[in-house]
Amino acid sequence: MTRACTRWRRGAVAAVAAGMLVVPVADGTAFGAGRSPVTAVRAAGPPAPSAPGQVRDLTPAVTRQLDEAVRRVMREAHVPGVTVGLWTPHQGSYARSFGVADKSSGRRMSPDLYLRIGSETKTFTVTALLQLVDRGRVGLDDPIGKYVDGVPGGDRITLRQLAGMRSGLYNYSQDPDFFKALTSDPRRAFTPRQLLDYAFRHPVLFPPGQKFDYSNTNTVLLGLVVEKAGGQRLADFIRENVLEPAGLHHTLFPLDAGFPTPHAQGYTDQTASGKVEDAADWNPSWAWAAGAMISDLRDLRVWARTVATGRLPGGGTLISPTLQRQRLTTPPTPLPGAGYGLGIFDVHGWIGHNGSLPGYESLTVHLPSARTTLVVLLNTDIDHAGREPSTLFGEAITKLVTPGHVFDLPAQPAAR
């Protein structure tokens, strides 16, 4: 959803086991050795229509329909490469890659690649904040001015309003001067304070708490709160307190433009010339706490369920049940069918977040009513007909598999 992500403008071999069939991947690319099966489906007849809260069985026929839907979105939106993962408790699973990770070499997209995840970073930053709330080091209803100086109206804007995108602070990534600075040298490093300077030169859009307006400024401020109250760099706090307990060994908060291998190249038109460029070596510091992180399919599958349910894979929790309930209290937004809680969306029952920054988009959501997880990773952020391609994939897939819960998040209206 434009502006609801970290954009700087516009805002296997066939086998049968335990009654499950592992299907050859055709033109999709399988998991490598040591990974999960590519596509596990029930060997059953045609699926019956699903009631709300239910998932269609991933029979071979439905799997073929999913393949066709993914290829169709790729063709229409001109997506170079995409990886899709869909996991259900009983109806089967589906994990495939399509297209290319590198247009110049023709290297194929594959499920083991690292990609930038943009605004999905917000779920990690807010989880870190909520952990500090649990420890009594900060309060959700504390004013941001208690922790960060120079915030317009900082004595009235609370941490809860920042996490819920209801602060009224201007989104620095919509500032024209910021866009010029970044596109003139996309490999430069920005500090959080430099990012806030672009935001604070603009008047506050509305009194805090009055309405929803998605702003990367909010999460950058929360990153500074985590650093101050947590006593260490945001990247270190998230690694030690979120990633390691959750077992996310392929997720990281980069400190520079470095990209672990293997990774996909990323293609964007958010450039000074407007021409498409490869953004893989661009510095994500401009997104920092709002969108700098990197992950892969396997880790995001785990994270989707963890952040939506509050439960760790091996038992236990990252935050208390009380705070988890507050995180998932998702008041409505101007986006039809979408609510936003504390750093997390609810779109027709799908809980999670999407992400978009130059060259990459992602979608990581969980449907608790059906215990189903969907992850989409792609190597372009170029809109198609005014819509982000990650949403186009999410909509096409959920229309087939969970027709009672379609992920159809529209673009956010322009800030007023």
mmCIF file of C-alpha atoms in Angstrom, residues 141-398:
data_model
loop_
_atom_site.group_PDB
_atom_site.id
_atom_site.type_symbol
_atom_site.label_atom_id
_atom_site.label_comp_id
_atom_site.label_asym_id
_atom_site.label_seq_id
_atom_site.Cartn_x
_atom_site.Cartn_y
_atom_site.Cartn_z
ATOM 1 C CA ASP A 141 1.210 6.465 27.393
ATOM 2 C CA ASP A 142 4.455 8.316 28.090
ATOM 3 C CA PRO A 143 4.970 11.399 25.905
ATOM 4 C CA ILE A 144 7.720 11.073 23.316
ATOM 5 C CA GLY A 145 9.217 14.287 24.691
ATOM 6 C CA LYS A 146 10.288 12.317 27.766
ATOM 7 C CA TYR A 147 12.785 10.431 25.598
ATOM 8 C CA VAL A 148 13.503 12.556 22.510
ATOM 9 C CA ASP A 149 13.995 16.303 22.447
ATOM 10 C CA GLY A 150 12.747 18.621 19.735
ATOM 11 C CA VAL A 151 9.605 16.734 18.668
ATOM 12 C CA PRO A 152 6.803 19.171 17.696
ATOM 13 C CA GLY A 153 4.081 18.649 20.278
ATOM 14 C CA GLY A 154 6.292 16.071 21.960
ATOM 15 C CA ASP A 155 4.712 16.707 25.352
ATOM 16 C CA ARG A 156 1.336 15.522 24.003
ATOM 17 C CA ILE A 157 2.225 12.713 21.555
ATOM 18 C CA THR A 158 2.393 9.341 23.289
ATOM 19 C CA LEU A 159 4.390 6.259 22.384
ATOM 20 C CA ARG A 160 1.090 4.448 21.841
ATOM 21 C CA GLN A 161 0.037 7.038 19.257
ATOM 22 C CA LEU A 162 3.382 6.724 17.497
ATOM 23 C CA ALA A 163 3.102 2.927 17.325
ATOM 24 C CA GLY A 164 -0.487 3.206 16.089
ATOM 25 C CA MET A 165 0.280 5.822 13.394
ATOM 26 C CA ARG A 166 -1.890 8.420 15.073
ATOM 27 C CA SER A 167 0.659 11.072 16.046
ATOM 28 C CA GLY A 168 0.017 13.644 13.320
ATOM 29 C CA LEU A 169 3.738 14.001 12.615
ATOM 30 C CA TYR A 170 4.750 14.572 9.009
ATOM 31 C CA ASN A 171 6.282 11.598 7.174
ATOM 32 C CA TYR A 172 9.888 12.557 6.408
ATOM 33 C CA SER A 173 9.984 10.216 3.411
ATOM 34 C CA GLN A 174 7.411 12.429 1.674
ATOM 35 C CA ASP A 175 9.593 15.523 1.958
ATOM 36 C CA PRO A 176 10.773 16.717 -1.505
ATOM 37 C CA ASP A 177 14.217 17.716 -0.220
ATOM 38 C CA PHE A 178 14.666 14.294 1.339
ATOM 39 C CA PHE A 179 13.796 12.666 -1.989
ATOM 40 C CA LYS A 180 16.362 14.828 -3.793
ATOM 41 C CA ALA A 181 19.052 14.083 -1.220
ATOM 42 C CA LEU A 182 18.471 10.364 -1.345
ATOM 43 C CA THR A 183 18.153 9.933 -5.090
ATOM 44 C CA SER A 184 21.229 12.065 -5.709
ATOM 45 C CA ASP A 185 23.289 9.597 -3.663
ATOM 46 C CA PRO A 186 21.307 6.481 -2.669
ATOM 47 C CA ARG A 187 24.414 4.909 -1.139
ATOM 48 C CA ARG A 188 24.854 7.649 1.457
ATOM 49 C CA ALA A 189 24.224 7.033 5.153
ATOM 50 C CA PHE A 190 21.553 8.941 7.055
ATOM 51 C CA THR A 191 21.340 9.287 10.826
ATOM 52 C CA PRO A 192 17.962 9.075 12.581
ATOM 53 C CA ARG A 193 18.267 12.720 13.582
ATOM 54 C CA GLN A 194 18.803 13.756 9.975
ATOM 55 C CA LEU A 195 15.621 11.903 9.017
ATOM 56 C CA LEU A 196 13.660 13.622 11.784
ATOM 57 C CA ASP A 197 14.922 17.022 10.672
ATOM 58 C CA TYR A 198 13.116 16.549 7.351
ATOM 59 C CA ALA A 199 9.895 15.743 9.216
ATOM 60 C CA PHE A 200 10.058 18.474 11.827
ATOM 61 C CA ARG A 201 10.356 21.296 9.306
ATOM 62 C CA HIS A 202 6.689 20.590 8.483
ATOM 63 C CA PRO A 203 3.736 21.504 10.702
ATOM 64 C CA VAL A 204 1.923 18.767 12.593
ATOM 65 C CA LEU A 205 -0.930 17.492 10.421
ATOM 66 C CA PHE A 206 -3.539 17.101 13.174
ATOM 67 C CA PRO A 207 -3.807 16.845 16.979
ATOM 68 C CA PRO A 208 -2.374 13.557 18.269
ATOM 69 C CA GLY A 209 -4.852 10.697 18.408
ATOM 70 C CA GLN A 210 -7.377 12.398 16.136
ATOM 71 C CA LYS A 211 -6.900 10.179 13.081
ATOM 72 C CA PHE A 212 -4.707 7.569 11.373
ATOM 73 C CA ASP A 213 -1.888 8.711 9.104
ATOM 74 C CA TYR A 214 0.951 6.366 8.209
ATOM 75 C CA SER A 215 4.325 7.983 8.879
ATOM 76 C CA ASN A 216 7.807 6.508 8.982
ATOM 77 C CA THR A 217 8.710 9.342 11.343
ATOM 78 C CA ASN A 218 6.740 7.600 14.088
ATOM 79 C CA THR A 219 8.795 4.413 14.017
ATOM 80 C CA VAL A 220 12.135 6.209 13.761
ATOM 81 C CA LEU A 221 11.209 7.966 16.999
ATOM 82 C CA LEU A 222 10.321 4.645 18.602
ATOM 83 C CA GLY A 223 13.705 3.286 17.541
ATOM 84 C CA LEU A 224 15.367 6.107 19.471
ATOM 85 C CA VAL A 225 13.197 5.290 22.495
ATOM 86 C CA VAL A 226 14.327 1.650 22.354
ATOM 87 C CA GLU A 227 17.946 2.741 22.204
ATOM 88 C CA LYS A 228 17.616 5.114 25.158
ATOM 89 C CA ALA A 229 15.561 2.840 27.397
ATOM 90 C CA GLY A 230 17.278 -0.356 26.269
ATOM 91 C CA GLY A 231 20.781 1.010 26.658
ATOM 92 C CA GLN A 232 22.160 -0.291 23.358
ATOM 93 C CA ARG A 233 21.923 0.153 19.610
ATOM 94 C CA LEU A 234 18.555 -0.722 18.129
ATOM 95 C CA ALA A 235 20.098 -3.412 15.911
ATOM 96 C CA ASP A 236 21.719 -5.084 18.924
ATOM 97 C CA PHE A 237 18.603 -4.881 21.078
ATOM 98 C CA ILE A 238 16.434 -6.421 18.362
ATOM 99 C CA ARG A 239 18.974 -9.166 17.697
ATOM 100 C CA GLU A 240 19.365 -10.159 21.346
ATOM 101 C CA ASN A 241 15.765 -9.733 22.494
ATOM 102 C CA VAL A 242 13.651 -10.517 19.441
ATOM 103 C CA LEU A 243 15.538 -12.409 16.734
ATOM 104 C CA GLU A 244 17.498 -14.843 18.891
ATOM 105 C CA PRO A 245 14.598 -15.858 21.178
ATOM 106 C CA ALA A 246 12.396 -16.393 18.097
ATOM 107 C CA GLY A 247 15.075 -18.473 16.364
ATOM 108 C CA LEU A 248 15.294 -16.097 13.406
ATOM 109 C CA HIS A 249 18.817 -16.858 12.236
ATOM 110 C CA HIS A 250 18.379 -15.414 8.727
ATOM 111 C CA THR A 251 16.987 -12.037 9.767
ATOM 112 C CA LEU A 252 19.162 -9.016 10.476
ATOM 113 C CA PHE A 253 19.177 -5.289 11.002
ATOM 114 C CA PRO A 254 22.027 -4.071 8.754
ATOM 115 C CA LEU A 255 24.314 -1.286 9.898
ATOM 116 C CA ASP A 256 25.337 -0.330 6.350
ATOM 117 C CA ALA A 257 24.564 -1.219 2.733
ATOM 118 C CA GLY A 258 25.943 -4.745 3.153
ATOM 119 C CA PHE A 259 23.729 -7.583 1.952
ATOM 120 C CA PRO A 260 24.298 -11.230 2.969
ATOM 121 C CA THR A 261 24.529 -13.860 0.268
ATOM 122 C CA PRO A 262 22.747 -15.325 -1.473
ATOM 123 C CA HIS A 263 20.397 -12.440 -2.168
ATOM 124 C CA ALA A 264 18.187 -11.163 -4.949
ATOM 125 C CA GLN A 265 18.937 -7.983 -6.859
ATOM 126 C CA GLY A 266 16.181 -5.391 -6.541
ATOM 127 C CA TYR A 267 14.692 -3.148 -9.236
ATOM 128 C CA THR A 268 13.151 0.281 -8.697
ATOM 129 C CA ASP A 269 12.062 3.376 -10.580
ATOM 130 C CA GLN A 270 12.446 5.571 -7.497
ATOM 131 C CA THR A 271 15.519 7.174 -9.008
ATOM 132 C CA ALA A 272 16.675 10.676 -9.897
ATOM 133 C CA SER A 273 16.134 9.964 -13.593
ATOM 134 C CA GLY A 274 12.993 7.883 -13.220
ATOM 135 C CA LYS A 275 14.718 5.017 -15.028
ATOM 136 C CA VAL A 276 14.761 1.537 -13.528
ATOM 137 C CA GLU A 277 17.935 0.753 -11.575
ATOM 138 C CA ASP A 278 19.262 -2.081 -9.426
ATOM 139 C CA ALA A 279 19.011 -0.942 -5.786
ATOM 140 C CA ALA A 280 20.631 -3.934 -4.076
ATOM 141 C CA ASP A 281 23.651 -1.906 -2.929
ATOM 142 C CA TRP A 282 21.687 1.153 -1.820
ATOM 143 C CA ASN A 283 22.034 2.085 1.832
ATOM 144 C CA PRO A 284 18.812 1.386 3.792
ATOM 145 C CA SER A 285 19.828 3.677 6.658
ATOM 146 C CA TRP A 286 17.243 6.161 5.395
ATOM 147 C CA ALA A 287 14.555 3.728 6.578
ATOM 148 C CA TRP A 288 16.286 2.638 9.830
ATOM 149 C CA ALA A 289 13.743 1.535 12.483
ATOM 150 C CA ALA A 290 10.930 1.951 9.962
ATOM 151 C CA GLY A 291 12.253 -0.320 7.219
ATOM 152 C CA ALA A 292 15.927 -1.340 7.042
ATOM 153 C CA MET A 293 15.763 -5.044 7.892
ATOM 154 C CA ILE A 294 16.582 -8.128 5.783
ATOM 155 C CA SER A 295 15.115 -11.631 6.022
ATOM 156 C CA ASP A 296 14.175 -14.752 4.077
ATOM 157 C CA LEU A 297 11.162 -16.993 3.548
ATOM 158 C CA ARG A 298 11.924 -19.481 6.309
ATOM 159 C CA ASP A 299 12.308 -16.863 9.039
ATOM 160 C CA LEU A 300 9.289 -14.846 7.936
ATOM 161 C CA ARG A 301 7.122 -17.953 8.111
ATOM 162 C CA VAL A 302 8.071 -18.215 11.801
ATOM 163 C CA TRP A 303 7.740 -14.491 12.456
ATOM 164 C CA ALA A 304 4.276 -14.226 10.890
ATOM 165 C CA ARG A 305 2.772 -16.613 13.429
ATOM 166 C CA THR A 306 4.869 -15.283 16.311
ATOM 167 C CA VAL A 307 3.886 -11.652 15.919
ATOM 168 C CA ALA A 308 0.211 -12.438 15.184
ATOM 169 C CA THR A 309 -0.342 -14.880 18.051
ATOM 170 C CA GLY A 310 2.261 -13.693 20.546
ATOM 171 C CA ARG A 311 3.615 -17.238 20.908
ATOM 172 C CA LEU A 312 7.149 -18.424 20.183
ATOM 173 C CA PRO A 313 7.618 -21.641 18.168
ATOM 174 C CA GLY A 314 9.151 -23.520 21.091
ATOM 175 C CA GLY A 315 6.782 -22.123 23.678
ATOM 176 C CA GLY A 316 6.802 -18.930 25.642
ATOM 177 C CA THR A 317 6.220 -15.371 24.481
ATOM 178 C CA LEU A 318 8.162 -12.269 23.507
ATOM 179 C CA ILE A 319 5.699 -9.925 25.211
ATOM 180 C CA SER A 320 3.019 -10.377 27.836
ATOM 181 C CA PRO A 321 -0.502 -11.478 26.834
ATOM 182 C CA THR A 322 -1.804 -8.117 28.051
ATOM 183 C CA LEU A 323 0.413 -6.188 25.666
ATOM 184 C CA GLN A 324 -0.268 -8.656 22.864
ATOM 185 C CA ARG A 325 -3.977 -7.906 23.206
ATOM 186 C CA GLN A 326 -3.227 -4.189 23.076
ATOM 187 C CA ARG A 327 -1.013 -4.650 20.010
ATOM 188 C CA LEU A 328 -3.829 -6.457 18.212
ATOM 189 C CA THR A 329 -6.459 -3.853 19.055
ATOM 190 C CA THR A 330 -6.736 -2.475 15.527
ATOM 191 C CA PRO A 331 -8.978 0.578 15.163
ATOM 192 C CA PRO A 332 -10.239 1.209 11.637
ATOM 193 C CA THR A 333 -8.205 3.272 9.187
ATOM 194 C CA PRO A 334 -9.130 5.201 6.011
ATOM 195 C CA LEU A 335 -8.202 1.984 4.160
ATOM 196 C CA PRO A 336 -11.393 -0.060 3.648
ATOM 197 C CA GLY A 337 -11.272 -3.377 5.494
ATOM 198 C CA ALA A 338 -8.024 -2.543 7.285
ATOM 199 C CA GLY A 339 -7.327 -1.795 10.918
ATOM 200 C CA TYR A 340 -3.975 -0.806 12.413
ATOM 201 C CA GLY A 341 -2.859 -1.610 15.934
ATOM 202 C CA LEU A 342 0.581 -1.149 17.466
ATOM 203 C CA GLY A 343 2.850 -1.547 14.455
ATOM 204 C CA ILE A 344 0.631 -4.161 12.815
ATOM 205 C CA PHE A 345 -2.233 -4.425 10.312
ATOM 206 C CA ASP A 346 -5.438 -6.452 10.359
ATOM 207 C CA VAL A 347 -6.773 -6.828 6.810
ATOM 208 C CA HIS A 348 -9.940 -8.930 6.772
ATOM 209 C CA GLY A 349 -8.485 -11.134 9.492
ATOM 210 C CA TRP A 350 -4.940 -11.353 8.114
ATOM 211 C CA ILE A 351 -2.578 -10.059 10.820
ATOM 212 C CA GLY A 352 0.889 -8.750 9.969
ATOM 213 C CA HIS A 353 2.567 -6.160 7.789
ATOM 214 C CA ASN A 354 3.804 -5.497 4.297
ATOM 215 C CA GLY A 355 6.981 -3.768 3.259
ATOM 216 C CA SER A 356 8.251 -1.744 0.346
ATOM 217 C CA LEU A 357 11.481 0.092 -0.283
ATOM 218 C CA PRO A 358 13.473 0.656 -3.462
ATOM 219 C CA GLY A 359 13.894 -2.644 -5.256
ATOM 220 C CA TYR A 360 11.951 -4.896 -2.909
ATOM 221 C CA GLU A 361 8.505 -5.649 -1.534
ATOM 222 C CA SER A 362 7.231 -8.173 0.960
ATOM 223 C CA LEU A 363 4.096 -9.370 2.691
ATOM 224 C CA THR A 364 4.089 -11.422 5.900
ATOM 225 C CA VAL A 365 0.654 -12.178 7.371
ATOM 226 C CA HIS A 366 -1.079 -14.818 9.476
ATOM 227 C CA LEU A 367 -4.779 -15.715 9.607
ATOM 228 C CA PRO A 368 -5.300 -16.893 13.202
ATOM 229 C CA SER A 369 -8.845 -18.155 12.611
ATOM 230 C CA ALA A 370 -7.447 -20.697 10.130
ATOM 231 C CA ARG A 371 -3.886 -20.944 11.525
ATOM 232 C CA THR A 372 -2.638 -20.111 8.035
ATOM 233 C CA THR A 373 0.458 -18.110 7.090
ATOM 234 C CA LEU A 374 1.265 -16.288 3.861
ATOM 235 C CA VAL A 375 4.652 -14.819 2.917
ATOM 236 C CA VAL A 376 5.428 -13.078 -0.392
ATOM 237 C CA LEU A 377 8.888 -11.753 -1.314
ATOM 238 C CA LEU A 378 9.670 -9.989 -4.588
ATOM 239 C CA ASN A 379 12.482 -8.003 -6.141
ATOM 240 C CA THR A 380 10.742 -4.874 -7.368
ATOM 241 C CA ASP A 381 8.721 -2.062 -5.803
ATOM 242 C CA ILE A 382 7.401 -0.614 -9.072
ATOM 243 C CA ASP A 383 3.647 -0.022 -8.800
ATOM 244 C CA HIS A 384 1.181 -1.456 -11.298
ATOM 245 C CA ALA A 385 -1.942 0.600 -12.019
ATOM 246 C CA GLY A 386 -1.419 2.470 -8.765
ATOM 247 C CA ARG A 387 -1.122 -0.650 -6.622
ATOM 248 C CA GLU A 388 1.870 -2.294 -5.031
ATOM 249 C CA PRO A 389 2.674 -5.713 -6.503
ATOM 250 C CA SER A 390 2.934 -7.378 -3.082
ATOM 251 C CA THR A 391 -0.736 -6.562 -2.520
ATOM 252 C CA LEU A 392 -1.625 -7.849 -5.988
ATOM 253 C CA PHE A 393 -0.014 -11.185 -5.135
ATOM 254 C CA GLY A 394 -1.670 -11.290 -1.724
ATOM 255 C CA GLU A 395 -5.076 -10.579 -3.212
ATOM 256 C CA ALA A 396 -4.746 -13.151 -6.011
ATOM 257 C CA ILE A 397 -3.577 -15.883 -3.629
ATOM 258 C CA THR A 398 -6.133 -15.285 -0.884
#
